[in-house]
Amino acid sequence: MATTRSARVPEADPGISGGPERIRAIPLRHPVRNALAVLLVLLAASFIWDAAFNRPAYDWLSVGKYVFDIRVSQAALVTLELTVLSMVGAILLGSLLAVMRLSPNPVLRGIAWVYLWIFRGTPVYVQLVFWGLLATIYRFISVGIPFTDIGVSWTTQDTLSVFWLAVIGLALNEAAYMAEIVRAGMLSVDPGQSEASTALGMSWAQTMRRIVIPQSMRVIIPPTGNEVISMLKTTSLVTAVPLSTDLYTRTRDISAETFNPIPLLIVASIWYLLFTSILMIGQYFLERRFARGTRFVDVGPGASS
Amino acid sequence: MTDQLTGSSSFPMVLAERVVKAYGSHVVLSDISLSVDRGEVVCIIGPSGSGKSTFLRCINHLERLDGGRLTVDGELIGYRQSGDKIYELKPREAAQQRKDIGMVFQRFNLFPHLTVLENIIEAPTQVKRQSRAAASTRAMQLLERVGLAEKAKAYPASLSGGQQQRVAIARALAMDPKLMLFDEPTSALDPELVGEVLDVMKQLAKDGMTMIVVTHEMGFAREVADSLVFMDGGVVVERGTPSDVLGNPQHARTRAFLSKVL
Ligand SMILES: Nc1ncnc2c1ncn2[C@@H]1O[C@H](COP(=O)(O)OP(=O)(O)OP(=O)(O)O)[C@@H](O)[C@H]1O
Ligand SMILES: [Mg+2]
């Protein structure tokens, strides 16, 4: 810091360098902006004061008690697992669907289109109920050669727990949305890029994997961050499967026993907010990572010379 | 014109015979015949929309031909002939043909998410399965040759247009092509940067590379080209040595075009 400043002195002082005189203006004042900020801080402070001391319904003692309750933190972990697993599945399947929709093969394009039509066209809640009924509709899962007796078979009930049915239900639904996000990202890449890589003798798959998809990341990551946060909250619908170990269902069950719903809603919100905040930090670093090669972005020391 | 394409190396590097290309009902190349010998440098000039880029893109099968035949180094491009039947090539086979043909674009088309060095070694490592070390050694030699060795670790966005185009040439050369196609390589450059790219191309021509160059740089054509082709309306109107075509054009259309650009 000190070296930078002293290095700039001659430049800033026309008396020494003899260059053109620097502008020494009085910075613009922002009285309205400042007054507004003060007003908002006062309002927020009075709201917090009021919530802390005058509203017994918030029951902060119970909030403090339940926020670290083992049942709640375990449920928070289940919600986190549901989110991560179903998003990983959705991103993988969604990328595959996007590539299929852009592929030169009309059969693949058709399959992807039908998938999107069904999974985007029906509510996720309805899909989750369907997944819950899977064991009723298909009692056995069989792998074998059709029209012969060769093969193995499992009962659906024993093979797929409610948790995994919830993950599958959330992932398959989300994949349809991820497919559109990934496709938009891929279309945002200059066609000259795939032309250049094709001209170098790279195959379509290599062009996608090495050239188009990495460049589309910059466009894909921000809306995907949105989807992750949205998924975190959508997990509260898994009660439709029915899975009752997630954060929202668990806190609701507890409040049904205590007849005191408000503190538990606050507890659930605190956990959801904690996870969202962590996700937002992660997104910031991912975005920096994929901004490599764009002008004016500091990608850390040693990245370019 | 040679009739047989087998046996000797006397057949030309590029042989286009009555090539036709249309987009829907819009015929862009109506009848192109052109032969380019080994080590020859051919410059193509012609008005905008005359099909110059389309013809280059046909040579490395970025576009599919609708008629005629086109061979590079004796090999039919995009198709396989067996008896009197012609089969379309599989994508893998088409890619195989493209790796021997380098192409340089007007807008450089460097991969912005890769450094200069990574741009150059991408295809050798991915397509030719060269080791990273071997490809990098070769890439550094090529960067040396285009005068940009110190930029190996830079990203394309931090380079000037002229530097980017020189990297793009090095990237194409890294595949050891037997033929280089240039589509207006200096048209997107500021005037003071044109020279450095043309110098690299002149050196390449001197080293014996077979080159087809679409360009408006008449000075370059006059100095480097073995022959100059004037295209208009999807046909080759005139071909000759640069001094003949520029100094003594035979066709009215050529004269009209040259009077506008010279
Ligand atoms: N993908 C495409 N689909 C439809 N028409 C096309 C396509 N590509 C090129 N064309 C048309 O083909 C004609 C020839 O285009 P081409 O780019 O080959 O011309 P050019 O001689 O390279 O011109 P320029 O000097 O402007 O680059 C133009 O009329 C153009 O509109
Ligand atoms: Mg063109």
Coordinates of C-alpha atoms and ligand atoms in Angstrom, one line a residue:
Chain A
M1 CA 0.0 0.0 0.0
A2 CA 2.6 2.5 1.1
T3 CA 4.8 1.8 -2.0
T4 CA 1.8 2.3 -4.3
R5 CA 1.0 5.6 -2.7
S6 CA 4.5 7.0 -2.8
A7 CA 4.9 5.9 -6.4
R8 CA 1.9 7.9 -7.4
V9 CA 3.0 11.2 -5.7
P10 CA 4.9 12.7 -8.7
E11 CA 2.0 12.0 -11.0
A12 CA -0.5 13.6 -8.6
D13 CA 1.7 16.6 -8.0
P14 CA 2.0 18.9 -11.1
G15 CA 4.6 20.9 -9.4
I16 CA 7.1 18.0 -9.6
S17 CA 6.2 16.2 -12.9
G18 CA 5.3 19.3 -14.8
G19 CA 2.4 17.5 -16.5
P20 CA -1.1 18.9 -16.8
E21 CA -2.7 20.1 -13.6
R22 CA -4.8 17.5 -11.7
I23 CA -8.5 18.3 -11.0
R24 CA -9.1 18.9 -7.3
A25 CA -12.9 18.9 -7.1
I26 CA -15.1 18.7 -4.0
P27 CA -16.9 15.4 -4.2
L28 CA -20.6 15.5 -4.9
R29 CA -22.7 15.3 -1.7
H30 CA -25.7 13.0 -1.4
P31 CA -28.0 14.5 1.3
V32 CA -31.1 12.6 0.3
R33 CA -29.3 9.3 0.1
N34 CA -27.8 9.8 3.6
A35 CA -31.1 10.8 5.2
L36 CA -32.8 7.8 3.7
A37 CA -30.2 5.5 5.1
V38 CA -30.5 7.0 8.5
L39 CA -34.3 6.7 8.4
L40 CA -34.1 3.0 7.4
V41 CA -31.6 2.1 10.1
L42 CA -33.9 3.8 12.7
L43 CA -36.9 1.9 11.4
A44 CA -35.1 -1.4 11.4
A45 CA -33.8 -0.8 14.9
S46 CA -37.3 0.0 16.2
F47 CA -38.7 -3.1 14.5
I48 CA -36.0 -5.3 16.1
W49 CA -36.5 -3.6 19.5
D50 CA -40.3 -4.2 19.3
A51 CA -39.9 -7.9 18.1
A52 CA -37.4 -8.6 20.9
F53 CA -39.3 -7.1 23.9
N54 CA -42.9 -6.4 23.1
R55 CA -44.1 -9.5 21.1
P56 CA -44.4 -12.6 23.3
A57 CA -45.7 -14.6 20.3
Y58 CA -42.2 -14.8 18.9
D59 CA -41.2 -16.6 22.1
W60 CA -37.4 -16.1 21.6
L61 CA -36.6 -18.5 24.5
S62 CA -38.2 -21.4 22.5
V63 CA -36.4 -20.3 19.4
G64 CA -33.1 -20.5 21.3
K65 CA -34.1 -23.9 22.7
Y66 CA -35.2 -25.5 19.4
V67 CA -32.7 -24.0 17.0
F68 CA -30.0 -26.4 18.3
D69 CA -32.5 -29.2 19.1
I70 CA -31.0 -32.5 17.8
R71 CA -34.2 -33.3 16.0
V72 CA -34.2 -30.0 14.2
S73 CA -30.5 -30.1 13.2
Q74 CA -30.9 -33.7 12.0
A75 CA -33.9 -32.6 9.9
A76 CA -31.8 -29.7 8.6
L77 CA -29.2 -32.2 7.5
V78 CA -31.8 -34.2 5.6
T79 CA -33.0 -31.1 3.8
L80 CA -29.4 -30.3 2.9
E81 CA -28.9 -33.9 1.6
L82 CA -32.1 -33.8 -0.4
T83 CA -31.0 -30.5 -2.0
V84 CA -27.5 -31.5 -2.8
L85 CA -28.4 -35.0 -4.1
S86 CA -31.3 -33.9 -6.2
M87 CA -29.4 -30.9 -7.7
V88 CA -26.4 -33.1 -8.6
G89 CA -28.8 -35.5 -10.3
A90 CA -30.7 -32.6 -12.0
I91 CA -27.6 -30.9 -13.3
L92 CA -26.2 -34.1 -14.8
L93 CA -29.5 -35.2 -16.3
G94 CA -30.3 -31.6 -17.3
S95 CA -26.9 -31.2 -19.2
L96 CA -27.5 -34.5 -20.9
L97 CA -31.0 -33.3 -22.0
A98 CA -29.6 -30.0 -23.2
V99 CA -27.0 -31.7 -25.3
M100 CA -29.6 -34.0 -26.7
R101 CA -31.8 -31.1 -27.6
L102 CA -29.0 -29.5 -29.5
S103 CA -27.7 -32.7 -31.0
P104 CA -27.9 -33.3 -34.8
N105 CA -29.7 -36.6 -34.1
P106 CA -33.5 -36.1 -34.4
V107 CA -34.3 -39.1 -32.2
L108 CA -32.4 -37.7 -29.3
R109 CA -34.0 -34.3 -29.8
G110 CA -37.4 -35.9 -29.8
I111 CA -36.8 -37.8 -26.5
A112 CA -35.5 -34.6 -24.8
W113 CA -38.5 -32.6 -26.0
V114 CA -41.0 -35.2 -24.7
Y115 CA -39.2 -35.3 -21.3
L116 CA -39.4 -31.6 -20.9
W117 CA -43.0 -31.5 -22.0
I118 CA -44.0 -34.0 -19.3
F119 CA -41.8 -32.9 -16.4
R120 CA -42.2 -29.2 -16.8
G121 CA -45.9 -29.5 -17.7
T122 CA -47.0 -31.1 -14.4
P123 CA -46.6 -29.7 -10.8
V124 CA -43.7 -31.0 -8.8
Y125 CA -46.1 -31.8 -5.9
V126 CA -48.1 -34.1 -8.1
Q127 CA -45.0 -35.8 -9.4
L128 CA -43.8 -36.4 -5.8
V129 CA -47.1 -38.0 -4.9
F130 CA -46.7 -40.2 -8.0
W131 CA -43.2 -41.3 -6.9
G132 CA -44.6 -42.1 -3.5
L133 CA -47.1 -44.5 -5.2
L134 CA -44.4 -46.1 -7.3
A135 CA -44.3 -49.2 -5.1
T136 CA -48.1 -49.6 -5.5
I137 CA -47.9 -49.2 -9.3
Y138 CA -44.8 -51.3 -9.9
R139 CA -44.4 -53.8 -7.1
F140 CA -41.2 -55.3 -8.5
I141 CA -38.2 -53.8 -10.3
S142 CA -36.9 -56.4 -12.8
V143 CA -33.8 -56.5 -14.9
G144 CA -33.7 -59.2 -17.5
I145 CA -34.2 -60.2 -21.1
P146 CA -37.8 -59.5 -22.2
F147 CA -40.1 -62.5 -22.8
T148 CA -37.8 -64.9 -21.1
D149 CA -37.3 -66.0 -17.5
I150 CA -33.7 -64.8 -17.3
G151 CA -33.1 -61.9 -15.0
V152 CA -33.4 -60.6 -11.5
S153 CA -36.1 -58.8 -9.7
W154 CA -36.5 -56.8 -6.5
T155 CA -39.5 -55.5 -4.6
T156 CA -39.7 -51.8 -5.1
Q157 CA -40.6 -51.2 -1.4
D158 CA -37.4 -52.7 -0.1
T159 CA -35.1 -51.3 -2.8
L160 CA -36.1 -47.6 -2.8
S161 CA -36.6 -45.9 0.5
V162 CA -38.9 -42.9 0.8
F163 CA -35.8 -40.7 1.0
W164 CA -34.5 -41.9 -2.4
L165 CA -38.0 -41.6 -3.9
A166 CA -38.0 -38.0 -2.8
V167 CA -34.5 -37.4 -4.3
I168 CA -35.6 -39.0 -7.6
G169 CA -38.8 -37.1 -7.7
L170 CA -37.1 -33.7 -7.1
A171 CA -34.2 -34.5 -9.4
L172 CA -36.3 -35.5 -12.4
N173 CA -38.5 -32.5 -12.1
E174 CA -35.6 -30.1 -11.7
A175 CA -33.7 -31.7 -14.6
A176 CA -36.3 -30.3 -17.0
Y177 CA -35.6 -26.7 -15.8
M178 CA -31.8 -27.3 -15.7
A179 CA -31.9 -28.5 -19.3
E180 CA -33.3 -25.2 -20.4
I181 CA -30.7 -23.3 -18.4
V182 CA -27.9 -25.3 -19.8
R183 CA -29.3 -25.1 -23.4
A184 CA -29.5 -21.3 -23.1
G185 CA -25.9 -21.2 -21.9
M186 CA -24.7 -23.3 -24.8
L187 CA -26.6 -21.2 -27.3
S188 CA -24.9 -18.1 -25.9
V189 CA -21.5 -19.3 -27.0
D190 CA -20.4 -17.8 -30.3
P191 CA -20.9 -20.3 -33.2
G192 CA -17.4 -19.3 -34.4
Q193 CA -16.1 -21.3 -31.4
S194 CA -17.5 -24.7 -32.5
E195 CA -16.6 -23.8 -36.1
A196 CA -13.0 -23.3 -35.1
S197 CA -12.9 -26.5 -33.0
T198 CA -14.6 -28.5 -35.8
A199 CA -12.1 -27.2 -38.3
L200 CA -9.3 -28.4 -36.0
G201 CA -10.6 -31.9 -36.4
M202 CA -12.4 -32.2 -33.0
S203 CA -15.5 -34.3 -32.9
W204 CA -18.9 -33.0 -32.0
A205 CA -18.7 -34.5 -28.5
Q206 CA -15.2 -33.1 -27.9
T207 CA -16.3 -29.7 -29.1
M208 CA -19.2 -29.7 -26.7
R209 CA -17.2 -31.0 -23.7
R210 CA -14.0 -29.0 -24.2
I211 CA -15.1 -25.8 -25.9
V212 CA -18.8 -25.0 -25.7
I213 CA -19.8 -26.2 -22.2
P214 CA -16.9 -24.6 -20.3
Q215 CA -17.7 -21.3 -22.0
S216 CA -21.4 -21.6 -21.3
M217 CA -20.7 -22.0 -17.6
R218 CA -20.6 -18.2 -17.1
V219 CA -24.1 -18.0 -18.3
I220 CA -25.3 -21.2 -16.6
I221 CA -24.0 -20.6 -13.1
P222 CA -26.1 -17.6 -11.9
P223 CA -29.5 -19.1 -12.8
T224 CA -28.3 -22.5 -11.4
G225 CA -27.5 -20.8 -8.1
N226 CA -31.1 -19.6 -8.1
E227 CA -32.3 -23.1 -8.8
V228 CA -30.3 -24.5 -5.9
I229 CA -31.8 -22.0 -3.5
S230 CA -35.2 -22.7 -4.9
M231 CA -34.6 -26.4 -4.5
L232 CA -33.6 -25.9 -0.9
K233 CA -37.1 -24.6 -0.3
T234 CA -38.9 -27.0 -2.6
T235 CA -37.7 -29.9 -0.4
S236 CA -40.4 -28.8 2.0
L237 CA -42.9 -30.5 -0.4
V238 CA -41.4 -34.0 0.1
T239 CA -44.2 -34.5 2.7
A240 CA -46.1 -35.5 -0.5
V241 CA -44.1 -38.6 -1.0
P242 CA -44.5 -38.8 2.1
L243 CA -41.1 -38.1 3.7
S244 CA -41.4 -36.5 7.1
T245 CA -37.8 -36.1 8.2
D246 CA -37.0 -32.8 6.3
L247 CA -36.6 -29.5 8.1
Y248 CA -40.0 -28.0 7.4
T249 CA -42.1 -31.1 8.1
R250 CA -40.1 -31.8 11.3
T251 CA -40.5 -28.3 12.7
R252 CA -44.2 -28.5 11.8
D253 CA -44.5 -31.8 13.6
I254 CA -42.8 -30.5 16.7
S255 CA -45.1 -27.4 16.8
A256 CA -48.1 -29.7 16.5
E257 CA -47.0 -31.2 19.8
T258 CA -46.2 -27.9 21.6
F259 CA -49.1 -25.8 20.1
N260 CA -46.6 -23.1 19.6
P261 CA -45.9 -22.7 15.8
I262 CA -44.3 -19.3 15.5
P263 CA -40.9 -20.0 17.2
L264 CA -40.5 -23.2 15.2
L265 CA -41.2 -21.3 11.9
I266 CA -38.5 -18.9 12.9
V267 CA -36.2 -21.8 13.7
A268 CA -36.8 -23.3 10.3
S269 CA -36.2 -19.9 8.6
I270 CA -32.9 -19.5 10.4
W271 CA -31.7 -22.8 9.1
Y272 CA -32.9 -22.2 5.6
L273 CA -31.2 -18.7 5.7
L274 CA -28.0 -20.2 6.9
F275 CA -27.9 -22.7 4.0
T276 CA -28.8 -20.1 1.4
S277 CA -26.0 -17.8 2.7
I278 CA -23.5 -20.6 2.4
L279 CA -24.7 -21.3 -1.2
M280 CA -24.4 -17.7 -2.2
I281 CA -20.8 -17.6 -1.0
G282 CA -20.1 -20.7 -3.0
Q283 CA -21.7 -19.2 -6.1
Y284 CA -19.5 -16.1 -5.8
F285 CA -16.3 -18.3 -6.0
L286 CA -17.7 -20.5 -8.8
E287 CA -18.5 -17.4 -10.9
R288 CA -15.0 -16.1 -10.4
R289 CA -13.5 -19.4 -11.4
F290 CA -15.4 -19.5 -14.7
A291 CA -14.8 -15.8 -15.5
R292 CA -11.2 -16.8 -16.6
G293 CA -10.2 -15.3 -19.9
T294 CA -12.8 -12.5 -19.7
R295 CA -11.3 -9.0 -19.7
F296 CA -11.0 -7.0 -16.5
V297 CA -11.5 -9.9 -14.2
D298 CA -8.9 -10.5 -11.6
V299 CA -8.5 -14.3 -11.5
G300 CA -5.7 -14.3 -9.0
P301 CA -1.9 -14.2 -9.2
G302 CA -0.1 -16.2 -11.8
A303 CA -3.2 -16.7 -14.0
S304 CA -1.9 -14.5 -16.8
S305 CA 1.3 -12.8 -17.6
Chain B
M1 CA -7.0 -31.4 -65.7
T2 CA -5.8 -34.7 -64.4
D3 CA -8.1 -37.6 -65.0
Q4 CA -6.8 -40.2 -62.6
L5 CA -6.2 -39.5 -58.9
T6 CA -4.1 -42.4 -57.9
G7 CA -0.5 -43.4 -58.0
S8 CA 1.8 -40.4 -58.4
S9 CA 2.0 -37.3 -56.4
S10 CA 1.4 -35.3 -59.5
F11 CA -2.2 -34.8 -58.7
P12 CA -2.9 -31.4 -57.2
M13 CA -3.3 -30.7 -53.5
V14 CA -6.8 -29.3 -54.0
L15 CA -9.0 -30.2 -57.0
A16 CA -12.5 -28.8 -57.2
E17 CA -14.5 -30.0 -60.2
R18 CA -17.8 -28.3 -60.9
V19 CA -18.6 -27.7 -57.3
V20 CA -22.1 -26.6 -56.5
K21 CA -23.4 -25.4 -53.1
A22 CA -26.9 -24.0 -52.3
Y23 CA -28.7 -22.9 -49.2
G24 CA -32.2 -23.9 -49.9
S25 CA -33.0 -22.4 -53.2
H26 CA -30.2 -19.8 -53.0
V27 CA -27.3 -21.1 -55.1
V28 CA -24.1 -19.7 -53.7
L29 CA -21.5 -21.7 -55.7
S30 CA -22.9 -22.5 -59.1
D31 CA -20.0 -24.1 -60.8
I32 CA -16.5 -23.8 -59.3
S33 CA -13.5 -25.6 -60.8
L34 CA -10.1 -24.9 -59.4
S35 CA -6.9 -26.8 -58.9
V36 CA -4.2 -25.9 -56.5
D37 CA -0.8 -27.5 -56.6
R38 CA 1.4 -28.6 -53.8
G39 CA 3.3 -25.6 -52.3
E40 CA 1.2 -23.2 -54.4
V41 CA -0.2 -20.0 -52.9
V42 CA -3.6 -19.0 -54.4
C43 CA -5.3 -15.8 -53.4
I44 CA -9.0 -15.4 -54.0
I45 CA -10.6 -12.0 -54.5
G46 CA -14.2 -11.1 -55.3
P47 CA -17.1 -8.9 -54.2
S48 CA -19.0 -9.5 -51.0
G49 CA -21.4 -12.4 -51.2
S50 CA -19.7 -14.0 -54.2
G51 CA -19.2 -17.2 -52.2
K52 CA -15.5 -17.0 -51.2
S53 CA -16.0 -18.0 -47.6
T54 CA -18.5 -20.7 -48.6
F55 CA -16.0 -22.2 -51.0
L56 CA -13.3 -22.3 -48.3
R57 CA -15.7 -24.0 -45.9
C58 CA -16.5 -26.6 -48.6
I59 CA -12.8 -27.5 -48.8
N60 CA -12.7 -28.7 -45.2
H61 CA -16.3 -29.9 -45.2
L62 CA -17.7 -27.4 -42.8
E63 CA -20.3 -27.2 -45.5
R64 CA -21.6 -30.1 -47.5
L65 CA -21.3 -30.0 -51.3
D66 CA -24.5 -30.3 -53.3
G67 CA -22.8 -31.1 -56.6
G68 CA -19.4 -31.7 -58.2
R69 CA -16.5 -33.3 -56.5
L70 CA -13.7 -31.9 -54.4
T71 CA -10.5 -33.7 -53.5
V72 CA -7.7 -32.7 -51.1
D73 CA -4.4 -34.6 -51.6
G74 CA -6.3 -37.0 -53.8
E75 CA -8.8 -37.8 -51.1
L76 CA -12.5 -37.1 -51.8
I77 CA -13.8 -34.7 -49.2
G78 CA -17.0 -35.5 -47.3
Y79 CA -17.8 -38.6 -49.3
R80 CA -16.4 -42.0 -50.0
Q81 CA -16.6 -43.5 -53.4
S82 CA -17.0 -47.2 -53.9
G83 CA -17.6 -48.4 -57.4
D84 CA -20.0 -45.9 -58.9
K85 CA -21.8 -45.3 -55.6
I86 CA -21.0 -42.3 -53.3
Y87 CA -21.5 -42.6 -49.6
E88 CA -21.6 -39.8 -47.0
L89 CA -18.7 -40.0 -44.5
K90 CA -19.3 -40.7 -40.9
P91 CA -18.7 -37.6 -38.6
R92 CA -15.6 -39.3 -37.3
E93 CA -14.2 -39.8 -40.8
A94 CA -15.0 -36.2 -41.7
A95 CA -13.2 -35.0 -38.6
Q96 CA -10.2 -37.1 -39.6
Q97 CA -10.0 -35.3 -42.9
R98 CA -10.3 -31.9 -41.3
K99 CA -7.4 -32.4 -39.0
D100 CA -5.0 -32.1 -42.0
I101 CA -6.5 -28.9 -43.2
G102 CA -5.8 -25.7 -41.2
M103 CA -8.2 -22.8 -41.2
V104 CA -7.8 -19.2 -40.1
F105 CA -10.8 -17.1 -39.6
Q106 CA -11.5 -13.4 -40.0
R107 CA -12.6 -13.1 -36.4
F108 CA -9.7 -15.3 -35.0
N109 CA -12.1 -17.6 -33.0
L110 CA -9.5 -18.3 -30.3
F111 CA -10.9 -20.2 -27.4
P112 CA -11.3 -17.4 -24.8
H113 CA -11.4 -19.7 -21.7
L114 CA -8.0 -21.2 -22.5
T115 CA -4.6 -19.5 -22.4
V116 CA -2.6 -19.0 -25.6
L117 CA -0.6 -22.2 -25.0
E118 CA -3.7 -24.2 -24.1
N119 CA -5.4 -23.0 -27.3
I120 CA -2.5 -24.4 -29.4
I121 CA -2.2 -27.7 -27.7
E122 CA -6.0 -28.4 -27.5
A123 CA -6.4 -30.2 -30.8
P124 CA -3.0 -32.0 -30.8
T125 CA -3.7 -33.5 -27.4
Q126 CA -7.4 -34.1 -28.0
V127 CA -7.4 -35.2 -31.6
K128 CA -3.9 -36.6 -32.2
R129 CA -3.6 -37.9 -28.6
Q130 CA -0.1 -36.3 -28.2
S131 CA 1.2 -36.0 -24.7
R132 CA 0.8 -32.6 -23.1
A133 CA 4.6 -32.2 -22.8
A134 CA 5.3 -33.0 -26.4
A135 CA 2.4 -30.7 -27.6
S136 CA 3.6 -27.9 -25.4
T137 CA 7.2 -28.1 -26.7
R138 CA 5.9 -28.0 -30.3
A139 CA 3.5 -25.1 -29.3
M140 CA 6.4 -23.1 -27.9
Q141 CA 8.3 -23.5 -31.2
L142 CA 5.3 -22.3 -33.1
L143 CA 4.8 -19.3 -30.8
E144 CA 8.5 -18.5 -31.3
R145 CA 7.9 -18.6 -35.0
V146 CA 5.0 -16.2 -34.9
G147 CA 7.0 -14.0 -32.4
L148 CA 4.7 -14.5 -29.4
A149 CA 6.6 -16.9 -27.1
E150 CA 6.3 -14.5 -24.1
K151 CA 2.5 -14.6 -24.4
A152 CA 2.1 -18.3 -23.8
K153 CA 0.3 -17.9 -20.5
A154 CA -1.8 -15.0 -21.5
Y155 CA -5.5 -15.2 -22.2
P156 CA -6.7 -14.2 -25.7
A157 CA -8.7 -11.2 -24.5
S158 CA -5.5 -9.6 -23.3
L159 CA -3.9 -9.7 -26.8
S160 CA -4.2 -7.3 -29.7
G161 CA -6.1 -8.4 -32.8
G162 CA -2.8 -8.9 -34.7
Q163 CA -1.4 -11.0 -31.8
Q164 CA -4.6 -13.1 -31.6
Q165 CA -4.5 -13.8 -35.3
R166 CA -0.9 -14.9 -35.1
V167 CA -1.8 -17.3 -32.3
A168 CA -4.7 -18.6 -34.4
I169 CA -2.2 -19.3 -37.2
A170 CA 0.1 -21.1 -34.7
R171 CA -2.9 -23.1 -33.5
A172 CA -3.7 -24.3 -37.0
L173 CA -0.1 -25.1 -37.7
A174 CA 0.1 -27.3 -34.5
M175 CA -1.9 -29.9 -36.3
D176 CA 0.8 -30.1 -39.1
P177 CA -1.7 -29.4 -41.9
K178 CA -0.8 -30.1 -45.5
L179 CA -3.0 -27.2 -46.5
M180 CA -3.9 -23.9 -44.9
L181 CA -7.1 -21.9 -45.6
F182 CA -7.3 -18.2 -44.7
D183 CA -10.6 -16.4 -44.8
E184 CA -9.9 -12.7 -44.8
P185 CA -7.3 -13.1 -42.0
T186 CA -6.6 -9.3 -41.8
S187 CA -10.0 -7.8 -42.4
A188 CA -10.8 -7.4 -38.8
L189 CA -7.5 -5.8 -37.9
D190 CA -6.5 -2.2 -37.4
P191 CA -4.4 -1.1 -40.3
E192 CA -1.2 -0.9 -38.3
L193 CA -1.6 -4.6 -37.2
V194 CA -2.1 -6.0 -40.7
G195 CA 1.6 -6.2 -41.5
E196 CA 2.6 -8.4 -38.6
V197 CA 0.0 -11.1 -39.7
L198 CA 1.0 -10.8 -43.4
D199 CA 4.6 -11.2 -42.4
V200 CA 3.9 -14.5 -40.7
M201 CA 1.9 -15.7 -43.8
K202 CA 4.7 -14.7 -46.1
Q203 CA 7.1 -16.7 -44.1
L204 CA 4.7 -19.7 -44.2
A205 CA 4.5 -19.4 -48.0
K206 CA 8.3 -19.3 -48.2
D207 CA 8.5 -22.5 -46.2
G208 CA 6.5 -24.2 -48.9
M209 CA 3.0 -24.4 -47.3
T210 CA 0.1 -24.8 -49.7
M211 CA -2.2 -21.9 -49.0
I212 CA -5.6 -20.6 -50.2
V213 CA -6.1 -17.1 -49.1
V214 CA -9.2 -15.0 -49.4
T215 CA -8.0 -11.5 -49.1
H216 CA -8.4 -7.9 -50.1
E217 CA -4.7 -7.2 -49.6
M218 CA -3.6 -6.7 -53.2
G219 CA -0.1 -6.0 -52.1
F220 CA 0.2 -9.3 -50.4
A221 CA -1.4 -11.1 -53.4
R222 CA 1.0 -9.4 -55.8
E223 CA 4.0 -10.3 -53.7
V224 CA 3.3 -13.8 -52.5
A225 CA 0.6 -15.4 -54.6
D226 CA 1.5 -17.8 -57.4
S227 CA -1.9 -17.2 -58.9
L228 CA -4.9 -15.0 -58.3
V229 CA -8.5 -16.0 -58.7
F230 CA -11.3 -13.6 -59.2
M231 CA -14.7 -15.0 -58.1
D232 CA -18.1 -13.5 -58.7
G233 CA -21.6 -14.9 -58.6
G234 CA -20.5 -18.3 -57.5
V235 CA -18.1 -19.0 -60.4
V236 CA -14.4 -18.5 -61.1
V237 CA -14.4 -15.6 -63.5
E238 CA -10.7 -15.4 -64.1
R239 CA -7.5 -16.9 -62.9
G240 CA -3.9 -16.0 -63.7
T241 CA -0.7 -14.7 -62.2
P242 CA -1.3 -11.7 -59.9
S243 CA 0.3 -9.3 -62.3
D244 CA -1.8 -10.5 -65.2
V245 CA -5.1 -10.4 -63.4
L246 CA -4.4 -7.1 -61.7
G247 CA -2.6 -5.5 -64.6
N248 CA -4.5 -6.9 -67.5
P249 CA -7.9 -8.3 -66.5
Q250 CA -9.6 -10.1 -69.3
H251 CA -13.2 -9.9 -68.1
A252 CA -15.4 -6.8 -67.8
R253 CA -16.5 -8.0 -64.3
T254 CA -12.9 -8.3 -63.1
R255 CA -12.2 -4.8 -64.4
A256 CA -15.3 -3.4 -62.7
F257 CA -14.3 -5.0 -59.4
L258 CA -10.7 -3.9 -59.6
S259 CA -11.6 -0.3 -60.5
K260 CA -13.5 -0.2 -57.2
V261 CA -10.8 -1.7 -54.9
L262 CA -7.5 -0.5 -56.4
Ligands
LIG1 N1 -25.5 -20.6 -43.6 C1 -26.0 -19.9 -44.6 N2 -27.3 -20.0 -44.9 C2 -27.9 -19.3 -45.9 N3 -27.2 -18.5 -46.7 C3 -25.9 -18.3 -46.5 C4 -25.2 -19.0 -45.4 N4 -23.9 -18.7 -45.4 C5 -23.7 -17.9 -46.5 N5 -24.9 -17.6 -47.1 C6 -25.1 -16.8 -48.3 O1 -24.2 -17.2 -49.3 C7 -23.7 -16.1 -50.0 C8 -22.2 -16.1 -50.1 O2 -21.7 -16.0 -48.8 P1 -20.1 -16.0 -48.5 O3 -20.0 -15.8 -47.0 O4 -19.5 -17.2 -49.1 O5 -19.6 -14.8 -49.3 P2 -18.2 -14.1 -49.3 O6 -17.7 -14.1 -50.7 O7 -17.3 -14.7 -48.4 O8 -18.5 -12.6 -48.9 P3 -17.8 -11.6 -47.9 O9 -16.7 -10.9 -48.7 O10 -18.8 -10.7 -47.5 O11 -17.2 -12.4 -46.8 C9 -24.2 -14.8 -49.3 O12 -25.3 -14.3 -50.1 C10 -24.7 -15.3 -48.0 O13 -25.9 -14.6 -47.6
MG2 MG -16.5 -14.2 -46.4

